[in-house]
Short mmCIF file of C-alpha atoms in Angstrom, two decimals:
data_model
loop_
_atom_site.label_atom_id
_atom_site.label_comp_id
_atom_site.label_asym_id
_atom_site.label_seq_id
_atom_site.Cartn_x
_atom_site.Cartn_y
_atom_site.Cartn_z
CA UNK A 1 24.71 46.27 -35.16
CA UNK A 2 22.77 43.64 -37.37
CA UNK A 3 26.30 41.57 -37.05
CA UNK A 4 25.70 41.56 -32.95
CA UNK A 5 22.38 40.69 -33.62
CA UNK A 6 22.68 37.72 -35.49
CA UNK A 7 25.61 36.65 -33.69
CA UNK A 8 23.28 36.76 -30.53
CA UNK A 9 20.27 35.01 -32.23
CA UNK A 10 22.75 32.05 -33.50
CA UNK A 11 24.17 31.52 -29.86
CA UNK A 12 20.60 31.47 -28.80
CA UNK A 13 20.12 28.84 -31.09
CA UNK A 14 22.90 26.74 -30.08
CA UNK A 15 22.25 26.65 -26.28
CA UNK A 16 18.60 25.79 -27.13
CA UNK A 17 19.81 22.64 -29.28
CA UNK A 18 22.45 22.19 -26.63
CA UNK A 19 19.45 21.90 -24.36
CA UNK A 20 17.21 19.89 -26.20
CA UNK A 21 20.55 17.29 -26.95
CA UNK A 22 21.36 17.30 -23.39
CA UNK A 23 17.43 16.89 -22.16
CA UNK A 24 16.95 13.91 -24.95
CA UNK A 25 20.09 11.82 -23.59
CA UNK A 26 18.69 12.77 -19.91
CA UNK A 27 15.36 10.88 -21.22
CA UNK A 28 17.42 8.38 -22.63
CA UNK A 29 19.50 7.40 -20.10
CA UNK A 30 23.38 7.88 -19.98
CA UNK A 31 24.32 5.24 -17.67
CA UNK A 32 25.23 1.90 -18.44
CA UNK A 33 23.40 0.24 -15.15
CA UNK A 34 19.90 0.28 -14.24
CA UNK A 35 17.28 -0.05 -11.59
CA UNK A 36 14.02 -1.28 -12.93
CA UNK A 37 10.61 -2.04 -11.46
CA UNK A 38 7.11 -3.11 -13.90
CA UNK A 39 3.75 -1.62 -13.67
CA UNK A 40 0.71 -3.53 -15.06
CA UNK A 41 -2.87 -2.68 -15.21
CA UNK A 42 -5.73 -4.65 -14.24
CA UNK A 43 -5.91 -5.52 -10.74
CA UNK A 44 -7.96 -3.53 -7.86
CA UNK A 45 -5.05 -1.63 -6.46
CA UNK A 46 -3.59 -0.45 -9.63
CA UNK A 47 -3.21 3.36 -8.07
CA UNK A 48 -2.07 2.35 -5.24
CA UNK A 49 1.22 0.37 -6.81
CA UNK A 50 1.50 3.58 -9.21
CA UNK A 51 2.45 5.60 -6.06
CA UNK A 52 4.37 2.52 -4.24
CA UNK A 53 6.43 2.76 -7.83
CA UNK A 54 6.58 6.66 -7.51
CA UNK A 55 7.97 6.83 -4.11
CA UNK A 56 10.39 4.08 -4.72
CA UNK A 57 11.50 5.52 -8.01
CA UNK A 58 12.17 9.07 -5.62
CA UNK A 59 14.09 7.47 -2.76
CA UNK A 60 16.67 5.85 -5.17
CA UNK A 61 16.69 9.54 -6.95
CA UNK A 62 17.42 10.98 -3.44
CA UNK A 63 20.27 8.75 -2.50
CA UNK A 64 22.16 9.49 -6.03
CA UNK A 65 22.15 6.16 -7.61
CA UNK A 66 24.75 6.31 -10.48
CA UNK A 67 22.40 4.20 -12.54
CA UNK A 68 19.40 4.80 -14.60
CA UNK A 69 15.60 4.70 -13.21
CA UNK A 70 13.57 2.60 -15.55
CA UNK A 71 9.98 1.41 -15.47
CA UNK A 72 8.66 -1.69 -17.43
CA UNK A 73 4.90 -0.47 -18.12
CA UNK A 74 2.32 -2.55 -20.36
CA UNK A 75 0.44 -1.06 -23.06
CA UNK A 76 -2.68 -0.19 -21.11
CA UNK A 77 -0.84 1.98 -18.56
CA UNK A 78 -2.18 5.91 -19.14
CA UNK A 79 -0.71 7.93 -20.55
CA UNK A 80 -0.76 10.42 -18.08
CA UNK A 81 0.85 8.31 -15.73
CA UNK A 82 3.56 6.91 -17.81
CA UNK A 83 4.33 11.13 -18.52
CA UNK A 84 4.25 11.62 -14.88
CA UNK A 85 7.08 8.93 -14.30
CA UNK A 86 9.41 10.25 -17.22
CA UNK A 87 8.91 14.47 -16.43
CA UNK A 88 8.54 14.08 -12.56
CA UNK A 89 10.39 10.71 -11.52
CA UNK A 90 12.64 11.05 -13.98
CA UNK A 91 12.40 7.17 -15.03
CA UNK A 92 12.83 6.11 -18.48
CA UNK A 93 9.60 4.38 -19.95
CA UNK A 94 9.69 0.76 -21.76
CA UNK A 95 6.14 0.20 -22.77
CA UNK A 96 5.72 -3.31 -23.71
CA UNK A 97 3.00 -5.83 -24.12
CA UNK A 98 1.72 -8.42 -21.55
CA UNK A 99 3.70 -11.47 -21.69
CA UNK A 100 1.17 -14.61 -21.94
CA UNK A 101 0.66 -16.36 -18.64
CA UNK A 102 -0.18 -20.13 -19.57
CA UNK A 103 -0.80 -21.23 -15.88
CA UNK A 104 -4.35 -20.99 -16.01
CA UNK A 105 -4.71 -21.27 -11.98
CA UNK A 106 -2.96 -18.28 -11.63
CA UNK A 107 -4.76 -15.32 -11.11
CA UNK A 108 -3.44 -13.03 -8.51
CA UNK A 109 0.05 -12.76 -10.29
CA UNK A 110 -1.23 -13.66 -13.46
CA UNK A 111 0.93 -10.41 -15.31
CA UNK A 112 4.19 -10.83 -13.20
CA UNK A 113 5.35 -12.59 -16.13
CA UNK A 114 6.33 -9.09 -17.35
CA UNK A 115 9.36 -8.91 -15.15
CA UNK A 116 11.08 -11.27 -17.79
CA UNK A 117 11.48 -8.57 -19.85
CA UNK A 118 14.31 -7.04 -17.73
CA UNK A 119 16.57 -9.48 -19.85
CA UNK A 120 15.45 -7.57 -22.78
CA UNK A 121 17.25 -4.13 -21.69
CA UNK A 122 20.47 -4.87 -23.49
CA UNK A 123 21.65 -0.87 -23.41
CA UNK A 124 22.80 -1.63 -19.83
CA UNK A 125 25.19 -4.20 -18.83
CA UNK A 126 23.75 -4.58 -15.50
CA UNK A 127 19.97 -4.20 -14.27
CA UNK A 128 18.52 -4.40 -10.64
CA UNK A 129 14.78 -5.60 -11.25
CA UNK A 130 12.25 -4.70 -8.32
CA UNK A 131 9.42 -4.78 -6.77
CA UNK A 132 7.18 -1.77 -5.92
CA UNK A 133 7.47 -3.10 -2.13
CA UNK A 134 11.14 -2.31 -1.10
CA UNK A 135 11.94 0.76 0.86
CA UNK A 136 15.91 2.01 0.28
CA UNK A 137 17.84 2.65 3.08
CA UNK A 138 21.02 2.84 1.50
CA UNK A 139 22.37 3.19 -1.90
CA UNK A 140 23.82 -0.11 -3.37
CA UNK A 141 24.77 0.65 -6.80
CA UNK A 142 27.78 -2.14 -5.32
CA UNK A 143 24.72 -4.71 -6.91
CA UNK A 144 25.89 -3.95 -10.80
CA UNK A 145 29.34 -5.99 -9.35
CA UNK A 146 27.59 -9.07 -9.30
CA UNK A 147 27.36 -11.61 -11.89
CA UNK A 148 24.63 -12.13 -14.84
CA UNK A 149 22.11 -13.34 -12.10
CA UNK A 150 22.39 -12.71 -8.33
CA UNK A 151 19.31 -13.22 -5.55
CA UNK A 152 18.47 -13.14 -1.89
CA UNK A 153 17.13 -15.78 0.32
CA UNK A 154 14.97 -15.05 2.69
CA UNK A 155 13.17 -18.35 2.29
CA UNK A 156 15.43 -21.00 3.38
CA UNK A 157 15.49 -22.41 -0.04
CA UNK A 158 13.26 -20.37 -2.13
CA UNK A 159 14.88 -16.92 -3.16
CA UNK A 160 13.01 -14.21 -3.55
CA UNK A 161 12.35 -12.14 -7.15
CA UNK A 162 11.31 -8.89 -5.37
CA UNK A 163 15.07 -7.67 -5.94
CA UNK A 164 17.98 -9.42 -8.04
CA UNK A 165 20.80 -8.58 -10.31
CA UNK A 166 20.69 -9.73 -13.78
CA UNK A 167 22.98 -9.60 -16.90
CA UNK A 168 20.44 -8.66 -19.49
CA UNK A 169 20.52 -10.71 -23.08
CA UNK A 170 18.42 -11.28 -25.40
CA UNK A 171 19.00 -14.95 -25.80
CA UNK A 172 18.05 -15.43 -22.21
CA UNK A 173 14.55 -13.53 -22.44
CA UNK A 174 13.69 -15.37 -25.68
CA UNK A 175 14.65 -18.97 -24.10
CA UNK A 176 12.51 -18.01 -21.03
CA UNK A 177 9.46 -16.76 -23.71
CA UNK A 178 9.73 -20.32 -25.19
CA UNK A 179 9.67 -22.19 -21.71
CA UNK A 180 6.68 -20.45 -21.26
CA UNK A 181 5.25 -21.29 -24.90
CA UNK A 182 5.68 -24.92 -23.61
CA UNK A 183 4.23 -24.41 -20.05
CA UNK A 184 7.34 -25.42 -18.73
CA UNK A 185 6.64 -26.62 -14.79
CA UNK A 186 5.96 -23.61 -12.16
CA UNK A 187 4.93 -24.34 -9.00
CA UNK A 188 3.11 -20.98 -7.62
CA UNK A 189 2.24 -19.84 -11.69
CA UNK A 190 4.19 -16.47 -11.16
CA UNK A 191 7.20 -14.60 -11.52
CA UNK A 192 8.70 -16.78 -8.14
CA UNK A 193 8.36 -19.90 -8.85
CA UNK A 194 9.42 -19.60 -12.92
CA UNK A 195 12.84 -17.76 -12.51
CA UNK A 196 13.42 -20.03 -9.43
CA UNK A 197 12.89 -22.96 -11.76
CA UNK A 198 15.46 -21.10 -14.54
CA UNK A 199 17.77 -20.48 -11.73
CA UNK A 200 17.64 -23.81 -9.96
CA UNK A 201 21.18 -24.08 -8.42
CA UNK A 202 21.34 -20.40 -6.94
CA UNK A 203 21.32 -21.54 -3.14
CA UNK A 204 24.50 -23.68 -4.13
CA UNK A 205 26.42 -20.60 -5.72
CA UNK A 206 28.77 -18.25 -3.99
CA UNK A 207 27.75 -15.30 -1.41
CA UNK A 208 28.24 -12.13 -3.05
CA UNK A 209 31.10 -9.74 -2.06
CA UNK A 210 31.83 -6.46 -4.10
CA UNK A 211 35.37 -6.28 -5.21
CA UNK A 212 37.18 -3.10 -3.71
CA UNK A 213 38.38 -2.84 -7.39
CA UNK A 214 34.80 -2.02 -8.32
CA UNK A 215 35.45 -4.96 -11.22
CA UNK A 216 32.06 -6.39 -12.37
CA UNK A 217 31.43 -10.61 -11.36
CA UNK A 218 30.71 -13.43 -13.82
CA UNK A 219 28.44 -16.45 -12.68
CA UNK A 220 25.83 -16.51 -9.99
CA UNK A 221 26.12 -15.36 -6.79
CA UNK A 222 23.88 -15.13 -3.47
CA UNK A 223 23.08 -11.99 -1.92
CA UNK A 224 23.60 -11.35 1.48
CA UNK A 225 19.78 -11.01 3.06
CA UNK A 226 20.51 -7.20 3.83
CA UNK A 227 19.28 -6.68 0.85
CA UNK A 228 16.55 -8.03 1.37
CA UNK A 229 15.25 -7.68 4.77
CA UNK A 230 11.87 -9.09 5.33
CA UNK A 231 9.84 -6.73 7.34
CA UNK A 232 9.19 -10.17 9.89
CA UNK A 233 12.37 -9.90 10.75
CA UNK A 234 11.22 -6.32 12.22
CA UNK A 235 8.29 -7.01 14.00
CA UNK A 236 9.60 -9.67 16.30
CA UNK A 237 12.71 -7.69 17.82
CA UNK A 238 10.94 -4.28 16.69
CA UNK A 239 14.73 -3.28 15.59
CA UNK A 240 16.84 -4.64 12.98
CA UNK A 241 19.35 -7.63 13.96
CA UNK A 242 20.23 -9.11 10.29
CA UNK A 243 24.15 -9.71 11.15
CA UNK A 244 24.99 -10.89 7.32
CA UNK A 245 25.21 -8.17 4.72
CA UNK A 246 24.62 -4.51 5.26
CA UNK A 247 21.18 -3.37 5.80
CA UNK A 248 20.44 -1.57 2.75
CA UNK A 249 16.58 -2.42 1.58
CA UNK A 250 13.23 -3.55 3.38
CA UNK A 251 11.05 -6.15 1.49
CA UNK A 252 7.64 -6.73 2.79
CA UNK A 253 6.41 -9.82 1.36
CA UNK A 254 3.01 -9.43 3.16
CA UNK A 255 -0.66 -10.22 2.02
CA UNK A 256 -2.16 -7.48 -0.29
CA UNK A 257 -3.60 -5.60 2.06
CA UNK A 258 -0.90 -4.76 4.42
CA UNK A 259 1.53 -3.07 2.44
CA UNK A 260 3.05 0.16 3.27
CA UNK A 261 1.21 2.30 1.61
CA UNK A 262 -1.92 1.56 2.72
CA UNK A 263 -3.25 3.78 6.04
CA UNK A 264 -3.98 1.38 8.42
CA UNK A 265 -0.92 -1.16 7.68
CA UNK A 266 0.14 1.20 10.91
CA UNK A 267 0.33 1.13 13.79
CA UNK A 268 -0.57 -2.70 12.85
CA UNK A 269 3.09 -2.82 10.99
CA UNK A 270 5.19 -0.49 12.42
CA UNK A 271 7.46 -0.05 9.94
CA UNK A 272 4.28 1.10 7.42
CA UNK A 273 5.32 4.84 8.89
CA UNK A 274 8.74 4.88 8.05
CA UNK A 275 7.70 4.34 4.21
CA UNK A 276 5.19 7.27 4.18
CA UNK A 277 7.81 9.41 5.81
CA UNK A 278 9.35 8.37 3.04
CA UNK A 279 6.66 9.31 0.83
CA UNK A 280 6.13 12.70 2.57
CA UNK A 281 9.67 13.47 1.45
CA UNK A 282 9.36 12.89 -1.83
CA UNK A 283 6.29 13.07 -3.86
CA UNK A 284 3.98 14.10 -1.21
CA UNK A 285 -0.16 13.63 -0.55
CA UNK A 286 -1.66 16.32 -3.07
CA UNK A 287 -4.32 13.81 -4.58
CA UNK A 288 -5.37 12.53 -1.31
CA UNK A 289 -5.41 15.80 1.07
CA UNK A 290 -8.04 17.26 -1.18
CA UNK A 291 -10.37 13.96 -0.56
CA UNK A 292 -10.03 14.21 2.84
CA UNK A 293 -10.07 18.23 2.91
CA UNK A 294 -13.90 17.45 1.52
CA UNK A 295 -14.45 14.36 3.91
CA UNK A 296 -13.73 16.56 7.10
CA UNK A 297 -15.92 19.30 6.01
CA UNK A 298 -18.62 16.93 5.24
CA UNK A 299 -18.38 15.51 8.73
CA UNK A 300 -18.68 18.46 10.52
CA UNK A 301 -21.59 19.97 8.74
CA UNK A 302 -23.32 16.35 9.53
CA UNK A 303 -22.16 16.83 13.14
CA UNK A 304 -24.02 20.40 13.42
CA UNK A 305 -27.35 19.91 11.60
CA UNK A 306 -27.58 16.59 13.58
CA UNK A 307 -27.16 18.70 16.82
CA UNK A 308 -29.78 21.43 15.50
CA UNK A 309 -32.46 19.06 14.55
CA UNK A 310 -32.42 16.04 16.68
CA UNK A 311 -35.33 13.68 15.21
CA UNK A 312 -37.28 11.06 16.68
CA UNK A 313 -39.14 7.91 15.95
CA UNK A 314 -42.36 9.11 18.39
CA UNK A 315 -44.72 9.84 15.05
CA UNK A 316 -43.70 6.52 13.47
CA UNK A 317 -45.59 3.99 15.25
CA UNK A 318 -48.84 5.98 16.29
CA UNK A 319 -51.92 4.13 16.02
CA UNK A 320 -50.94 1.25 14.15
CA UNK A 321 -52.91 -2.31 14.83
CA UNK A 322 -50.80 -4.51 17.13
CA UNK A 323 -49.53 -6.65 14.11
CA UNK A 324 -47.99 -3.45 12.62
CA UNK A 325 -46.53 -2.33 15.35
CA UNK A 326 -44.60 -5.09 15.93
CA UNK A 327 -43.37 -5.21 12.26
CA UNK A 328 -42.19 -1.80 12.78
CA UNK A 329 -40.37 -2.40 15.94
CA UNK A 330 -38.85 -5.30 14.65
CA UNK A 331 -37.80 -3.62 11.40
CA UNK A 332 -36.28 0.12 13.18
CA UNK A 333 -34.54 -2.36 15.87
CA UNK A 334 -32.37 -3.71 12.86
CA UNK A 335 -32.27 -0.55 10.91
CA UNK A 336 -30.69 0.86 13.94
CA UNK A 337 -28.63 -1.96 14.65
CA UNK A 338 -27.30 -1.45 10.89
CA UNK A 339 -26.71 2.30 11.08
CA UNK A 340 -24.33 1.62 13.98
CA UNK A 341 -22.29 -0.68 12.23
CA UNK A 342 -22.63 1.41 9.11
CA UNK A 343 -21.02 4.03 10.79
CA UNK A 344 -18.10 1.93 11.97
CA UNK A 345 -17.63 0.63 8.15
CA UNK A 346 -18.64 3.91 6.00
CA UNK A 347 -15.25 5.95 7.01
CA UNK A 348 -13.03 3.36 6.34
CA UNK A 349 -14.02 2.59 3.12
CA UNK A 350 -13.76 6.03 1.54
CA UNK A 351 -11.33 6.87 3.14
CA UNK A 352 -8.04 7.19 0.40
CA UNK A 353 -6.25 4.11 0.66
CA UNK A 354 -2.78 5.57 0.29
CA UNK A 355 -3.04 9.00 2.85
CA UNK A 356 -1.25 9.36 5.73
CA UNK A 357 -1.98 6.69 8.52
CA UNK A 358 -1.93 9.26 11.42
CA UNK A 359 -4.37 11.51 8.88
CA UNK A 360 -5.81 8.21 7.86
CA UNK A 361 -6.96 6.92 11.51
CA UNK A 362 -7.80 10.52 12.89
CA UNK A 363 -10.08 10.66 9.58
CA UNK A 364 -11.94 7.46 10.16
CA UNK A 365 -12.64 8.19 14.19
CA UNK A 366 -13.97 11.79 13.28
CA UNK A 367 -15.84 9.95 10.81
CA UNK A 368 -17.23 6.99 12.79
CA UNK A 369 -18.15 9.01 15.66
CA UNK A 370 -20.27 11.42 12.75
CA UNK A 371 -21.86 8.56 11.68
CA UNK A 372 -22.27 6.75 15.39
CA UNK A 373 -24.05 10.58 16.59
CA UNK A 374 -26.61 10.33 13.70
CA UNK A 375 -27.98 6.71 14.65
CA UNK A 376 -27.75 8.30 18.55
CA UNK A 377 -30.19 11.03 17.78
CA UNK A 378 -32.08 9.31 15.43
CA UNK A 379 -33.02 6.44 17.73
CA UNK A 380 -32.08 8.46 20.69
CA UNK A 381 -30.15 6.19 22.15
CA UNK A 382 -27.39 6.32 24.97
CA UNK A 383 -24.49 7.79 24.09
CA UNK A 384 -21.77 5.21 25.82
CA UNK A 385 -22.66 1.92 24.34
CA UNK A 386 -22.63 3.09 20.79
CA UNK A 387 -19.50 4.65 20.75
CA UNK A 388 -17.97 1.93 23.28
CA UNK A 389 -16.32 0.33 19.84
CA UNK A 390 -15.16 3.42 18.88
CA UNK A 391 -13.14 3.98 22.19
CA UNK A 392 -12.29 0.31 22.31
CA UNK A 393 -10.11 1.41 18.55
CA UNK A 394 -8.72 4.09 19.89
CA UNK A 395 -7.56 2.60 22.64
CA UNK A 396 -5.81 -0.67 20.88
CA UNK A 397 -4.26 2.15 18.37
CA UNK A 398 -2.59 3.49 21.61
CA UNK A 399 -1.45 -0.03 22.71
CA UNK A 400 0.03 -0.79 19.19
CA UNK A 401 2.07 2.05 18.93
CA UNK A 402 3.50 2.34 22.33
CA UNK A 403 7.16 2.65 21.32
CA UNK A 404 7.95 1.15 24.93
CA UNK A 405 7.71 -2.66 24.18
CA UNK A 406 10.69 -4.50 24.37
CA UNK A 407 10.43 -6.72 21.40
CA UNK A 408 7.70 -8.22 19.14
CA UNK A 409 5.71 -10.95 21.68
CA UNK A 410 5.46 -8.52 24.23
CA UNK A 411 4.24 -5.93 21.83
CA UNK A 412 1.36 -8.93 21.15
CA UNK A 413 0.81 -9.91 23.89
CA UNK A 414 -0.28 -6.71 25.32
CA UNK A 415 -2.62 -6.58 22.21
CA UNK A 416 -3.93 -9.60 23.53
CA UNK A 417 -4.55 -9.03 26.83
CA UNK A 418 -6.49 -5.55 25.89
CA UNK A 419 -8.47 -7.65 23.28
CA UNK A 420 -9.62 -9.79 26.50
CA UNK A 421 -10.32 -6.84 28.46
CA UNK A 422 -12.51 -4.93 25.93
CA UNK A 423 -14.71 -7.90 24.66
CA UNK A 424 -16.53 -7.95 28.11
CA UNK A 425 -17.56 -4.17 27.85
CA UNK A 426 -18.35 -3.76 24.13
CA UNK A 427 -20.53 -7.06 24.82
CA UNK A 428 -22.29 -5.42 27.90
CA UNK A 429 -22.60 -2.17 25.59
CA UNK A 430 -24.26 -4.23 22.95
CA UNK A 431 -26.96 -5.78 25.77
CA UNK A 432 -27.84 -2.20 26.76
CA UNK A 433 -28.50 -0.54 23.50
CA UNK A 434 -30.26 -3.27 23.24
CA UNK A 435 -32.59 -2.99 26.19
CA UNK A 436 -32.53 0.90 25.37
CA UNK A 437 -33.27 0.63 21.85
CA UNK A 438 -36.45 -1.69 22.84
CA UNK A 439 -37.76 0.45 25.86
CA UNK A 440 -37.75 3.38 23.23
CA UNK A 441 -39.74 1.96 20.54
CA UNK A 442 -42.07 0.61 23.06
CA UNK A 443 -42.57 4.11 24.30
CA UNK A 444 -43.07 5.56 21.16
CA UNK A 445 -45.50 2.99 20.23
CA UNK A 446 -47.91 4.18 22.72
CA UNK A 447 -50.10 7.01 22.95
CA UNK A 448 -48.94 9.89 25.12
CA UNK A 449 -51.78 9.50 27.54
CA UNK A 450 -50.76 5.66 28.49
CA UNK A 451 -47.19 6.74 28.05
CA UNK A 452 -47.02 8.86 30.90
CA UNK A 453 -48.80 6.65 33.24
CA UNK A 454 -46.07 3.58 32.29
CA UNK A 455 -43.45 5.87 32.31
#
């Protein structure tokens, strides 16, 4: 009996070291290709490029890349964060330090530097370095076929660094550290314009085509621009039509504050809804959906004590000298004036930047028209000329997202043409709160006695 118990108790023992063996190379990494991305702290939308990184990290995981997940993250990352990658995303962490930017104009992309370091991870013979901006529509593990560097152009004659295949080696990263140490020449101070500068023949080089033999490439090679599709090419045929390469991975080069991720980037870019469908596959809106759990609540209880109490201006002016009541009038006009366009700017600012953009945009109208009824019943003013702006956005939201348009112009021009229409009525709005707002501070200004007679 004690025989079958120990016997039990030391295959226990294995399996669990088994386990912990098999878990540790998991961590590790077992394949000998990689996709890699960076994350960096100190810029305003660290968070948000933490979840662009998540959800990219998950859509590679879901199309079964035979290639290892790894994230280049500086020292200052948390450490919560950096767990959350390795236990949930599966991605193996590098944590390194900031490389030293010496162009002192740069500041945007002052740490993009960092993405050197992909030619540090020697375990892997190939690595596919990226950006947190590229959506995956296709696995291309075919990439770790092409030579020891490989790019796409979807400048003319600039390539772009927000995906490319590199050979990693330590002699290369520690030649690039000492061009920097020297300040070698670099046009935009970043990440694009040194490797373009180390890589200066690329547009000369070879296009790309995976051997059927699955053999790896040696040299340089061009890669086809499905690769990288610039979301521009989107938005002007509102399909795809990129006849070199296969379509296999959306870029969106945009300015900072029309990525994906962020809520309103639709129906303003339509393609900003196929990424959070993306998202809502993978790693979800937990963080977010609690915010604006709380937000709606708020907005509704603001909504029914405004409707039970209803105040009014009429004790605020009473039998003040001329002078004053002037001052006053002249100082509620513009604190009503304020409160309207406070309401229109409140919601969207607390509103969390990555949610949902259908959750996002019904979020900020149930807001704004909360915030627009307050300033109504405050200053009891009409109802139509306040919220005039707010139908005027719901109305171009409608226009943008008609999935109807033929192409791109059309799609603008019809913005256009409702942008025309509208101006005329939210400027006639404007004119009669206005008028409204003065009549009722001049009525409330007067004593009830000489009010009724005037009015």
């Amino acid at each position: 009996m004690k025989m079958k118990v120990l016997m039990i108790l030391g295959f226990g023992l294995v399996f669990v070291m088994l386990s912990q063996i098999e878990a540790t190379e998991l961590k590790i990494g077992r394949n000998k290709n990689a996709y890699a991305t960076m994350m960096y702290m100190g810029t305003p939308r660290d968070y948000e490029f933490y979840v662009a990184i998540r959800v990219m990290l998950r859509s590679l995981s879901k199309l079964r890349v035979d290639a290892d997940l790894v994230v280049i993250a500086s020292d200052d990352v948390p450490s919560r964060w950096v767990q959350i990658l390795e236990d949930e995303d599966g991605a193996r962490v590098v944590k390194v330090k900031n490389l030293h930017n010496p162009y002192r104009h740069q500041k945007r992309f002052k740490l993009t530097l960092n993405k050197l370091y992909a030619w540090s991870l020697v375990d892997y013979q190939r690595v596919v370095m990226l950006d947190a901006d590229n959506l995956f529509l296709k696995k291309t593990d075919e990439l770790f076929q092409c030579g020891q560097f490989c790019a796409a152009f979807i400048n003319p004659c600039i390539f772009h660094t927000g995906l490319f295949v590199l050979e990693p080696s330590m002699d290369v990263f520690n030649d690039m550290v000492h061009e920097l140490k020297i300040e070698k020449s670099n046009p935009d101070g970043a990440d694009q314009g040194f490797i373009g500068g180390y890589f200066p023949d690329l547009l000369d080089k070879p296009m790309f085509h995976p051997p059927l033999n699955g053999a790896k490439l040696n040299g340089t090679y061009r890669l086809p621009l499905g690769y990288q599709m610039d979301a521009s090419y989107y938005y002007l045929q509102l399909r795809w039509n990129v006849p070199c390469g296969p379509n296999s991975v959306i870029t969106f080069p945009s300015a900072p504050w029309l990525k994906p991720w962020y809520w309103w980037s639709w129906p303003v870019l339509p393609l900003g809804l196929d990424w959070h469908q993306t998202r809502s596959l993978t790693i979800g809106y937990g963080f977010e959906m609690i915010v604006v759990v709380i937000q709606i609540v708020v907005y509704l209880g603001i909504i029914m004590i405004t409707r039970m109490t209803r105040p009014n201006l009429s004790k605020l002016c009473y039998r003040q000298s001329e002078k004053n009541i002037s001052l006053i009038q002249m100082g509620l006009r513009l604190i009503a004036l304020w409160s309207i366009l406070a309401a229109y700017t409140i919601p969207f600012l607390v509103i969390p930047y990555t949610v949902h953009p259908i959750m996002g945009w019904t979020l900020y109208l149930l807001g704004a028209f909360t915030l627009s009824s307050v300033a109504i019943n405050a200053f009891l003013l009409p109802w139509l000329p306040v919220l005039m702006p707010w139908f005027g956005i719901l109305g171009v939201l409608f226009v943008m997202a008609c999935p109807w348009y033929s192409n791109g112009i059309v799609r603008a021009l019809f913005v256009f043409a409702y942008g025309v229409c509208c101006a005329p009525a939210v400027w006639i709005s404007f004119v009669k709160l206005a008028s409204c707002l003065h009549v009722s501070l001049e009525r409330e200004a007067l004593p009830s006695s000489e009010s009724n007679k005037l009015f």
